[in-house]
Short mmCIF file of C-alpha atoms in Angstrom, two decimals:
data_model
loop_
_atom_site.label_atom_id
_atom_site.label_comp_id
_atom_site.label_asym_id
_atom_site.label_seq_id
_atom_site.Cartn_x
_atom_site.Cartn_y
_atom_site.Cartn_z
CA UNK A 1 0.00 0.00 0.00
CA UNK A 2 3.07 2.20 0.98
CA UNK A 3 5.10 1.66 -2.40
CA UNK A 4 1.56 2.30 -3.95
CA UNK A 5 1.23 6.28 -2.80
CA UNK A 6 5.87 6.25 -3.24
CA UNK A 7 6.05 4.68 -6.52
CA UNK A 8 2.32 4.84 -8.11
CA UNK A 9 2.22 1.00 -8.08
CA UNK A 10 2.91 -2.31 -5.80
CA UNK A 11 6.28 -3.50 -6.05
CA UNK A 12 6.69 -7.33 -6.63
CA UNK A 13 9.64 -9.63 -6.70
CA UNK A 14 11.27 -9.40 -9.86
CA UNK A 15 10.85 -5.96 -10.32
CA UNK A 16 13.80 -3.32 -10.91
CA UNK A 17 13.93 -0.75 -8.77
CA UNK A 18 14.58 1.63 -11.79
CA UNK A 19 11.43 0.76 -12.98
CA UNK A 20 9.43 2.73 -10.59
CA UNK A 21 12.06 5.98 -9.77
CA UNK A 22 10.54 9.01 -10.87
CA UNK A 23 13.06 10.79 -13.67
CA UNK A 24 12.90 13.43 -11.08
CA UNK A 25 14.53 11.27 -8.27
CA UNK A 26 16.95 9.22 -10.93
CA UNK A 27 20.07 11.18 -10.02
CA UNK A 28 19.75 12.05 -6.27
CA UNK A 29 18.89 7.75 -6.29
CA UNK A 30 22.07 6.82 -8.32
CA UNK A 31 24.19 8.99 -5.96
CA UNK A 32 22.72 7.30 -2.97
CA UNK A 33 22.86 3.94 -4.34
CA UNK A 34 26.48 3.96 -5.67
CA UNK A 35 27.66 5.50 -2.18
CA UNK A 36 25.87 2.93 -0.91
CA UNK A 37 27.69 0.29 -3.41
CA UNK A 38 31.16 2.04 -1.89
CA UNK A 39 30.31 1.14 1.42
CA UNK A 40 28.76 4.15 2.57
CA UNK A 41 25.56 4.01 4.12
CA UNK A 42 22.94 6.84 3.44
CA UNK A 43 19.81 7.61 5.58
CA UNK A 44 17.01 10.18 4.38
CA UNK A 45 13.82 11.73 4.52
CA UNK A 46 11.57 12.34 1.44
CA UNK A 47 8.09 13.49 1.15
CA UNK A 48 6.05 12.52 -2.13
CA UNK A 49 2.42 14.45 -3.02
CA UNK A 50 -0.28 11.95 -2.57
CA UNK A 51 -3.69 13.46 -3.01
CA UNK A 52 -2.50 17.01 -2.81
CA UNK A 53 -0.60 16.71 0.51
CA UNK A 54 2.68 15.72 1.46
CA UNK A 55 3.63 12.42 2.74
CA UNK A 56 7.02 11.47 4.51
CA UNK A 57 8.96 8.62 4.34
CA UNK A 58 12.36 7.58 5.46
CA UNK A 59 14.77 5.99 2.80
CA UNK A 60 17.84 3.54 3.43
CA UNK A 61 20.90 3.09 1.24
CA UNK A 62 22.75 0.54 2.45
CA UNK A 63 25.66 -1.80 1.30
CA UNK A 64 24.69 -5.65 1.56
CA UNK A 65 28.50 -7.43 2.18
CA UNK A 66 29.01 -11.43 1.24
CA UNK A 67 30.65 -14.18 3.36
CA UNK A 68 33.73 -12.56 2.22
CA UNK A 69 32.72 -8.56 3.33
CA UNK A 70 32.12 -7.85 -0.28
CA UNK A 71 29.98 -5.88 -1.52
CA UNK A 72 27.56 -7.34 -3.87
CA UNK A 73 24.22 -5.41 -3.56
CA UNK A 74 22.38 -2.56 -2.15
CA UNK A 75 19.53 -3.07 0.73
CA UNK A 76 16.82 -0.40 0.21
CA UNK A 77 14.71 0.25 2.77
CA UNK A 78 11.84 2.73 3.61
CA UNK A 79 9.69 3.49 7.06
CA UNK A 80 6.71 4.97 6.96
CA UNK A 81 7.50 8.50 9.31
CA UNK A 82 4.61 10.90 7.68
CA UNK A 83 2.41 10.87 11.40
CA UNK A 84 6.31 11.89 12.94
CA UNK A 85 6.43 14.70 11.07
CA UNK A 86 3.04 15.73 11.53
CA UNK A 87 3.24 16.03 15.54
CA UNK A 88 7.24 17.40 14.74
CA UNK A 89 5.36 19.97 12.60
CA UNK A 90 2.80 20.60 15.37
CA UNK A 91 5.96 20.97 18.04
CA UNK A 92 7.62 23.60 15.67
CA UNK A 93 4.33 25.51 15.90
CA UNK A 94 3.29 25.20 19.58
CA UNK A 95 7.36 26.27 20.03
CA UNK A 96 7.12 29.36 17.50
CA UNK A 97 3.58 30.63 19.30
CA UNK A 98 4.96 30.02 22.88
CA UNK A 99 8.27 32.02 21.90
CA UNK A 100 6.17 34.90 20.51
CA UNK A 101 3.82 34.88 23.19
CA UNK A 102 7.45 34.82 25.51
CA UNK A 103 9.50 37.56 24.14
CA UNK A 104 6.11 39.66 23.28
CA UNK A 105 4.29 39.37 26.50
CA UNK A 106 3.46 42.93 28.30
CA UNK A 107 4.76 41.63 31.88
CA UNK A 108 7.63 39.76 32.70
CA UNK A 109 7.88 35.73 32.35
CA UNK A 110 11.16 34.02 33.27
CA UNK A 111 11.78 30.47 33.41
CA UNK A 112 13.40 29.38 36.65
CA UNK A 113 15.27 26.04 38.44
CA UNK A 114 13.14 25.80 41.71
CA UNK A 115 15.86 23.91 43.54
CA UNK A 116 18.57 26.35 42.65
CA UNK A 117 16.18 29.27 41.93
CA UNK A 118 18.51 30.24 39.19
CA UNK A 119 16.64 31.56 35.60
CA UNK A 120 17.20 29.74 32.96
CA UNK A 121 15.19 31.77 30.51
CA UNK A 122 13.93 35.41 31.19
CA UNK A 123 12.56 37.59 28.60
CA UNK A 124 12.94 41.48 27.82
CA UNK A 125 10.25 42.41 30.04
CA UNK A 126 11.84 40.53 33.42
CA UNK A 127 14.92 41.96 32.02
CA UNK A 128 13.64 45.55 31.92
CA UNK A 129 11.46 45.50 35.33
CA UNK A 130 14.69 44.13 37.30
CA UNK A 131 17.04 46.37 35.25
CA UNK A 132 18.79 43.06 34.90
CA UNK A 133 20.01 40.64 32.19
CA UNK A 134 20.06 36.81 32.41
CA UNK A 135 23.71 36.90 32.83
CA UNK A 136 23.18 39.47 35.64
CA UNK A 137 20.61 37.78 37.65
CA UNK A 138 21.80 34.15 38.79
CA UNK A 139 20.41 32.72 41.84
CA UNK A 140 22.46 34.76 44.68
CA UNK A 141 21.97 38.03 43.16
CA UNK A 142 17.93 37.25 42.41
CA UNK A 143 17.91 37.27 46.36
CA UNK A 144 19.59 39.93 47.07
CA UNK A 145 17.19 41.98 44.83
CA UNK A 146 14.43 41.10 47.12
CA UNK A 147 13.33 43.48 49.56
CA UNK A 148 13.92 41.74 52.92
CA UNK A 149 10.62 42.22 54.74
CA UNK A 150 9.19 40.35 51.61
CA UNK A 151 12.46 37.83 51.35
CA UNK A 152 11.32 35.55 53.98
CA UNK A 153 7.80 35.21 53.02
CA UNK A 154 8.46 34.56 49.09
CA UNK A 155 10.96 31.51 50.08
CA UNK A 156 8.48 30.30 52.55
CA UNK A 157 6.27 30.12 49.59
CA UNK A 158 8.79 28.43 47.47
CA UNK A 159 9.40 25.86 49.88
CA UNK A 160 5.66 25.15 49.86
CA UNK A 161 5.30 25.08 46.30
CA UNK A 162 8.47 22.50 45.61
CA UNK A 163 7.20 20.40 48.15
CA UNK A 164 3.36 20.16 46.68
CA UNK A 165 1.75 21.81 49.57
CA UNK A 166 0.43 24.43 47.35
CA UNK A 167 0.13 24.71 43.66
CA UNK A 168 1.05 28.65 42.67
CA UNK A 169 1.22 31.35 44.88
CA UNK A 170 0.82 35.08 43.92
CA UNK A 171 2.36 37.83 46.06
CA UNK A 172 3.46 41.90 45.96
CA UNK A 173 7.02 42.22 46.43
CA UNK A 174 10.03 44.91 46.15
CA UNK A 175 12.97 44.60 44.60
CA UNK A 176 15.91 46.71 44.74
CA UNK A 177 16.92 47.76 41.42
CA UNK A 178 21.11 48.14 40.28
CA UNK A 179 20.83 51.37 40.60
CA UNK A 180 19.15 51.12 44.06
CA UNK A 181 15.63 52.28 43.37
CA UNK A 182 13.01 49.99 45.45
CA UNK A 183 10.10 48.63 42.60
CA UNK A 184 6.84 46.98 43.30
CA UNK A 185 6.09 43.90 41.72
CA UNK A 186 3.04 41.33 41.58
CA UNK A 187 4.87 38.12 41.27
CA UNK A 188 2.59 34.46 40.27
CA UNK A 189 5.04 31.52 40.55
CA UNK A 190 3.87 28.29 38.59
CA UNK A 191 5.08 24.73 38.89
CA UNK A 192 6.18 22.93 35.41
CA UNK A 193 6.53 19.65 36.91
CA UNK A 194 5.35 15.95 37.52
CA UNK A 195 6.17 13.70 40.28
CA UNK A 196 8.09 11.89 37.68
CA UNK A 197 10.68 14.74 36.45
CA UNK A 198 14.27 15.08 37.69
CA UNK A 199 14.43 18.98 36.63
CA UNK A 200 11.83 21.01 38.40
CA UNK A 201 11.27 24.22 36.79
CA UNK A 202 8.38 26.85 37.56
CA UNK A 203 7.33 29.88 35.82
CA UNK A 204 7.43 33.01 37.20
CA UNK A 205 5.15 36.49 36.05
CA UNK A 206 5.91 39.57 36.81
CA UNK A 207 4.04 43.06 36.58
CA UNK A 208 5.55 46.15 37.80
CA UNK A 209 3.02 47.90 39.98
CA UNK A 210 5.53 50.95 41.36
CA UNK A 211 3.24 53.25 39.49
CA UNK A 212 -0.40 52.11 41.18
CA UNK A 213 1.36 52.23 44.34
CA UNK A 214 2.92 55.24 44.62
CA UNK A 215 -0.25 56.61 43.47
CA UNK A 216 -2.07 54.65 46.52
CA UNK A 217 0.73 56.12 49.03
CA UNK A 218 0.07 59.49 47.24
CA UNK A 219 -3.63 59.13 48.23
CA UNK A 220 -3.08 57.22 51.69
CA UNK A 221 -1.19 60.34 52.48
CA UNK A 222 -3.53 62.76 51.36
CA UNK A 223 -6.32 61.37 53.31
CA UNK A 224 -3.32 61.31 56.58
CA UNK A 225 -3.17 65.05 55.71
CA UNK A 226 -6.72 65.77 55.40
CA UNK A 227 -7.36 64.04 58.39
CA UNK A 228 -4.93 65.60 60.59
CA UNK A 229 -6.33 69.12 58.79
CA UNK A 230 -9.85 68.40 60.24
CA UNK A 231 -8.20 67.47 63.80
CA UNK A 232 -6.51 70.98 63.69
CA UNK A 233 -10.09 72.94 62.12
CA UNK A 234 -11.66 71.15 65.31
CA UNK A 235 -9.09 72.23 67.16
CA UNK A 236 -9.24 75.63 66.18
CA UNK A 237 -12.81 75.80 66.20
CA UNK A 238 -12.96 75.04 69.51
CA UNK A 239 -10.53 77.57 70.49
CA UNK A 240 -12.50 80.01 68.89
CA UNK A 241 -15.82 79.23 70.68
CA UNK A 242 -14.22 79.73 73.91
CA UNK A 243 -12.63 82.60 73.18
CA UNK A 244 -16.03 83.56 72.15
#
């Protein structure tokens, strides 16, 4: 059925090869068989239309040796590989949409070892909220970056997450940035592990907040003010009606 949609018919004993190699194929299949005739063996992947679609298979030149180790023919073999590439070509997708969606994302994503805690992937974002490269941030300096009111709580929450207690954890934390400005952050931590995998790795998202709560500390201290204001009108009031 195979050598039906390769060759256009059913191959039977007797028949010559040559007899069903499209003129098309003639000389990359000479080259391959007469490497193959040299001792060389030669492994390759084809596709052929069938029905308007491509279809894979795998091709095998190689050299069939006598009693003596000579040479005296040419075993050609093929395997069947077109549902491989199908779920390769699926893999190359799902790879090129994750990496967009990686590198393009509006908040930071970095891939991290949760033993170690050291990234292993990071993306412009996470670069650009920690003012930090990859190469910059390994798993000592990461730490150090954290504000240390919020240090102690975000590796109590690691610990809980490696061990399965939990299964993500979202927090606000600081970080201290190179240049010693202190950033808000809202950090989500995600496990990408089984029970069954040696490497543990977890996913970490980051949004940079600085800006909603500076604002909030701009109104927390306005409404401080205003209430300290109304303290000091009563105040004054009060004066005034005894003086009265």
């Amino acid at each position: 059925e195979r050598s039906h949609f390769v060759f256009g018919k059913e191959l039977a004993i007797g028949d010559s090869i040559y007899d069903f190699v499209a003129s098309e194929d003639m000389a990359d299949f000479n080259q391959n068989f007469n490497a193959a005739l040299q001792g060389v063996i030669i492994q390759m992947e084809k596709s052929f239309r069938v029905n308007g679609e491509d279809y894979w298979f795998e091709f095998q030149f190689a050299p069939v040796l006598n009693e003596s180790d000579l040479i005296i023919g040419v075993l050609f073999t093929t395997a069947d590989i077109n549902e491989r590439k199908k779920i390769d070509k699926k893999l190359a997708e799902s790879e090129i949409q994750f990496r967009t969606i990686f590198e393009q994302a509006p908040m930071g994503i970095a891939l991290v070892d949760s033993i170690t805690g050291a990234p292993i992937q990071v993306n412009e974002k996470f670069s650009k909220i920690l003012g930090s490269t990859l190469e910059e941030v390994t798993s000592d300096t990461y730490l150090k970056m954290i504000y240390p009111e919020d240090l102690e709580f975000f590796l109590e929450n690691m610990r809980r997450l490696n061990t399965g207690k939990i299964k993500l954890f979202s927090m606000e934390m600081r970080y201290f940035k190179p240049d010693g400005n202190l950033i808000w952050t809202y950090l989500t931590c995600v496990p990408l592990w089984t029970e069954k995998d040696t490497v543990r790795l977890n996913l970490r998202i980051l949004v940079d907040i600085t800006h909603r709560k500076r604002n909030e500390e701009d109104v927390n201290r306005y409404l401080t003010e205003l209430e300290n204001l109304n303290h000091t009108k009563d105040k004054f009031f009060k004066i005034i009606a005894h003086d009265l």
